Amino acid sequence: MRATMMDYPLTVVQLFERAQRYFPHTEVVSRMPDKSLHRETFGQFYHRTRSLGAALARAGLKKGDRVATLMWNHYAHLEAYFGVPVSGGVLHTLNLRLHPDDIAYTINDAADRFLIVDDLLVPLYEQLRGKANFERVIVARLSGKALPAGCEDYEAFLAGGDAGFDYPAIDERDPLGICYTSGTTGRPRGVVYSHRSTVLHALSSMLPDAYGISRRDSICMVAPMFHINGWGLAFMAAAVGAKLVFPGPALDAESLLGLFETEQVTFAGAVTTVWLGVLQLLEREPGRWRLAPGLRLLIGGTAAPESLIRAFDRFGVTVLHAWGMTETSPLATISAPGPHLAALDEQQRYAVRAKHGLAMPLVDLRVVAEGVEVPRDGKTMGELQVRGPYITGAYHNLAHDPEKFTEDGWLRTGDVAVIDATGYIKLTDRIKDLIKSGGEWISSVDLENLIMAHPAVAEAAVIAVAHPKWGERPLAVVVLKPGQSASAEELQKFLEPKVAKWWLPDRYVFADSIPRTSTGKFLKSRLRELYAGRPAEPASGRP
Ligand code: ADP
């Protein structure tokens, strides 16, 4: 039977055109470096973005050429998000928090031709000079700084307008963007997204039982736009006409809450540490902000402690907990509250919400140990493996790696999970972070989340330290909330009823802060450097 549906390509051009056709009055709000708010409409965004496309074509952009961005989250970055792909280019969002040598490595690996940089990040660009070169460097002068030598002005670049701009023929399998893993566990690896994968990811992620994005939403893109396509939110907003709000470089809790209030934000995504900061401020000054009813905060990239989900509920704010990675576009699983929770008691409800949830509709998932799928008992740990139309099948410029892909075509995520009878998964760790004590696995993530439930604890990270008898034992690095105190003994007593005795950390270290990766995750490799060499001691008193 050959007479079936049209073979119509899935491209972001469709989403971009739709944004203009149906939602020209939807707002795009950006916090500028001087803290003022820049406002434009989807109509203006559409014309400026087409102007960018026309300018890139005049500059000689050919299909498949890479265009890099080095920018905070704001309207100019949004223009690049659409302007580069609808012109047939491939957007490479540089991770501004990586070491300059690593940024240069990704630029050279991706063979970027052009760079669009905002003037706040010109000093970082200058550190890349000589290590990585671009044909043209275009500076969006958000703070009005003088144009550096050899660069051109973004507004002048766009000034030719979009007259005569034509979309090139785009196949849905054409590349649209490249992002690099943030290198938490090694050298950054490039993942190339196609138009098709991006559209399918956006449509799937915005479903009601996932992000639930609609035209009524005001979406604040808090997670950096260099991180995994800004988690796909800009494409979802274009599809349905949701308002977009960008925090610029002001990512502190005070600035975010202010923006959430003035723009009546209903949806925002970031890693746990950002929301921990926001929560602490809300708790210190309850009633100061009038947040939009029904605000949802998405946590991905790091585990959401149950205590955080509970605490936000008290402010009428719903936490959605998701799992994904650069390789998965990113959303692969989510635990969104639904009617299935009604039959559970409060404790069970929060336990389910703190899990990582169900696989997205287009994602296949399995948990494998020693070559076979583990039972759905919520206990047996195995490696999480996924496949689907927005899961990468390879890495840019790297040969097939059997450590990353199975022979039968699944991505080996390097994450360890359990799966329960309802199909919900719960990540227990990265394989590299699991603690192997006396031949048994201890989940560092579980311990961290339990310690963070203590009222005096702001943050906690748990690592393995070598132990002569047990192989490895857990060590907890704890940051206390300002003005609060808790001893190691007290924390140990707090944990005792909650975990098996052999899970209890051998030692607590109190620190002022926990080192972070470029995307705000706990940098466990650094913690291991700092603390793993020390012999383990019993948890007695404050070290
Ligand atoms: P990197 O591996 O360099 O940190 P990514 O940003 O792609 O790069 O991170 C993906 C990883 O982040 C996952 O493999 C997983 O270990 C971790 N991760 C993602 N979401 C969660 C979550 N909700 N809970 C715990 N860990 C998570």
JSON list of C-alpha atoms and ligand atoms in Angstrom, two decimals, residues 181-185 227-228 299-304 321-327 356 413-415 427 429-430 445 517 519 521, ligand 1:
[
{"chain": "A", "resi": 181, "resn": "THR", "atom": "CA", "xyz": [28.62, 17.45, 26.44]},
{"chain": "A", "resi": 182, "resn": "SER", "atom": "CA", "xyz": [29.79, 19.62, 29.27]},
{"chain": "A", "resi": 183, "resn": "GLY", "atom": "CA", "xyz": [32.68, 17.30, 29.97]},
{"chain": "A", "resi": 184, "resn": "THR", "atom": "CA", "xyz": [31.67, 16.27, 33.48]},
{"chain": "A", "resi": 185, "resn": "THR", "atom": "CA", "xyz": [33.20, 12.89, 32.80]},
{"chain": "A", "resi": 227, "resn": "HIS", "atom": "CA", "xyz": [23.12, 23.84, 27.24]},
{"chain": "A", "resi": 228, "resn": "ILE", "atom": "CA", "xyz": [21.39, 21.28, 25.02]},
{"chain": "A", "resi": 299, "resn": "ILE", "atom": "CA", "xyz": [14.59, 20.27, 37.21]},
{"chain": "A", "resi": 300, "resn": "GLY", "atom": "CA", "xyz": [16.85, 18.39, 34.85]},
{"chain": "A", "resi": 301, "resn": "GLY", "atom": "CA", "xyz": [20.53, 17.64, 34.67]},
{"chain": "A", "resi": 302, "resn": "THR", "atom": "CA", "xyz": [20.77, 16.97, 38.40]},
{"chain": "A", "resi": 303, "resn": "ALA", "atom": "CA", "xyz": [18.56, 15.08, 40.81]},
{"chain": "A", "resi": 304, "resn": "ALA", "atom": "CA", "xyz": [15.65, 16.87, 42.46]},
{"chain": "A", "resi": 321, "resn": "HIS", "atom": "CA", "xyz": [11.61, 16.26, 37.62]},
{"chain": "A", "resi": 322, "resn": "ALA", "atom": "CA", "xyz": [13.16, 15.13, 34.35]},
{"chain": "A", "resi": 323, "resn": "TRP", "atom": "CA", "xyz": [16.13, 13.16, 33.16]},
{"chain": "A", "resi": 324, "resn": "GLY", "atom": "CA", "xyz": [18.05, 13.69, 29.99]},
{"chain": "A", "resi": 325, "resn": "MET", "atom": "CA", "xyz": [21.44, 14.40, 28.51]},
{"chain": "A", "resi": 326, "resn": "THR", "atom": "CA", "xyz": [23.07, 16.20, 25.61]},
{"chain": "A", "resi": 327, "resn": "GLU", "atom": "CA", "xyz": [22.72, 12.96, 23.67]},
{"chain": "A", "resi": 356, "resn": "HIS", "atom": "CA", "xyz": [12.78, 10.37, 37.14]},
{"chain": "A", "resi": 413, "resn": "THR", "atom": "CA", "xyz": [23.90, 6.45, 29.01]},
{"chain": "A", "resi": 414, "resn": "GLY", "atom": "CA", "xyz": [26.50, 5.72, 31.70]},
{"chain": "A", "resi": 415, "resn": "ASP", "atom": "CA", "xyz": [23.74, 6.29, 34.25]},
{"chain": "A", "resi": 427, "resn": "LEU", "atom": "CA", "xyz": [18.48, 7.23, 38.69]},
{"chain": "A", "resi": 429, "resn": "ASP", "atom": "CA", "xyz": [24.03, 7.48, 40.01]},
{"chain": "A", "resi": 430, "resn": "ARG", "atom": "CA", "xyz": [26.43, 7.90, 37.19]},
{"chain": "A", "resi": 445, "resn": "VAL", "atom": "CA", "xyz": [22.55, 10.68, 44.76]},
{"chain": "A", "resi": 517, "resn": "THR", "atom": "CA", "xyz": [30.76, 22.00, 36.53]},
{"chain": "A", "resi": 519, "resn": "THR", "atom": "CA", "xyz": [26.43, 23.59, 33.84]},
{"chain": "A", "resi": 521, "resn": "LYS", "atom": "CA", "xyz": [26.39, 20.26, 38.62]},
{"chain": "B", "resi": 1, "resn": "ADP", "atom": "P1", "xyz": [27.60, 15.99, 31.29]},
{"chain": "B", "resi": 1, "resn": "ADP", "atom": "O1", "xyz": [27.55, 14.48, 31.21]},
{"chain": "B", "resi": 1, "resn": "ADP", "atom": "O2", "xyz": [28.91, 16.51, 30.81]},
{"chain": "B", "resi": 1, "resn": "ADP", "atom": "O3", "xyz": [27.17, 16.56, 32.62]},
{"chain": "B", "resi": 1, "resn": "ADP", "atom": "P2", "xyz": [25.00, 16.56, 30.22]},
{"chain": "B", "resi": 1, "resn": "ADP", "atom": "O4", "xyz": [24.66, 17.95, 30.56]},
{"chain": "B", "resi": 1, "resn": "ADP", "atom": "O5", "xyz": [24.56, 16.00, 28.93]},
{"chain": "B", "resi": 1, "resn": "ADP", "atom": "O6", "xyz": [26.56, 16.48, 30.24]},
{"chain": "B", "resi": 1, "resn": "ADP", "atom": "O7", "xyz": [24.50, 15.67, 31.42]},
{"chain": "B", "resi": 1, "resn": "ADP", "atom": "C1", "xyz": [23.80, 14.47, 31.31]},
{"chain": "B", "resi": 1, "resn": "ADP", "atom": "C2", "xyz": [23.89, 13.74, 32.61]},
{"chain": "B", "resi": 1, "resn": "ADP", "atom": "O8", "xyz": [23.34, 14.51, 33.67]},
{"chain": "B", "resi": 1, "resn": "ADP", "atom": "C3", "xyz": [23.12, 12.45, 32.66]},
{"chain": "B", "resi": 1, "resn": "ADP", "atom": "O9", "xyz": [23.83, 11.39, 32.04]},
{"chain": "B", "resi": 1, "resn": "ADP", "atom": "C4", "xyz": [22.95, 12.23, 34.16]},
{"chain": "B", "resi": 1, "resn": "ADP", "atom": "O10", "xyz": [24.11, 11.65, 34.74]},
{"chain": "B", "resi": 1, "resn": "ADP", "atom": "C5", "xyz": [22.80, 13.64, 34.68]},
{"chain": "B", "resi": 1, "resn": "ADP", "atom": "N1", "xyz": [21.38, 13.95, 34.89]},
{"chain": "B", "resi": 1, "resn": "ADP", "atom": "C6", "xyz": [20.50, 14.48, 34.02]},
{"chain": "B", "resi": 1, "resn": "ADP", "atom": "N2", "xyz": [19.29, 14.64, 34.57]},
{"chain": "B", "resi": 1, "resn": "ADP", "atom": "C7", "xyz": [19.39, 14.19, 35.84]},
{"chain": "B", "resi": 1, "resn": "ADP", "atom": "C8", "xyz": [18.48, 14.07, 36.94]},
{"chain": "B", "resi": 1, "resn": "ADP", "atom": "N3", "xyz": [17.22, 14.50, 36.86]},
{"chain": "B", "resi": 1, "resn": "ADP", "atom": "N4", "xyz": [18.93, 13.53, 38.07]},
{"chain": "B", "resi": 1, "resn": "ADP", "atom": "C9", "xyz": [20.22, 13.12, 38.21]},
{"chain": "B", "resi": 1, "resn": "ADP", "atom": "N5", "xyz": [21.13, 13.22, 37.21]},
{"chain": "B", "resi": 1, "resn": "ADP", "atom": "C10", "xyz": [20.72, 13.74, 36.04]}
]
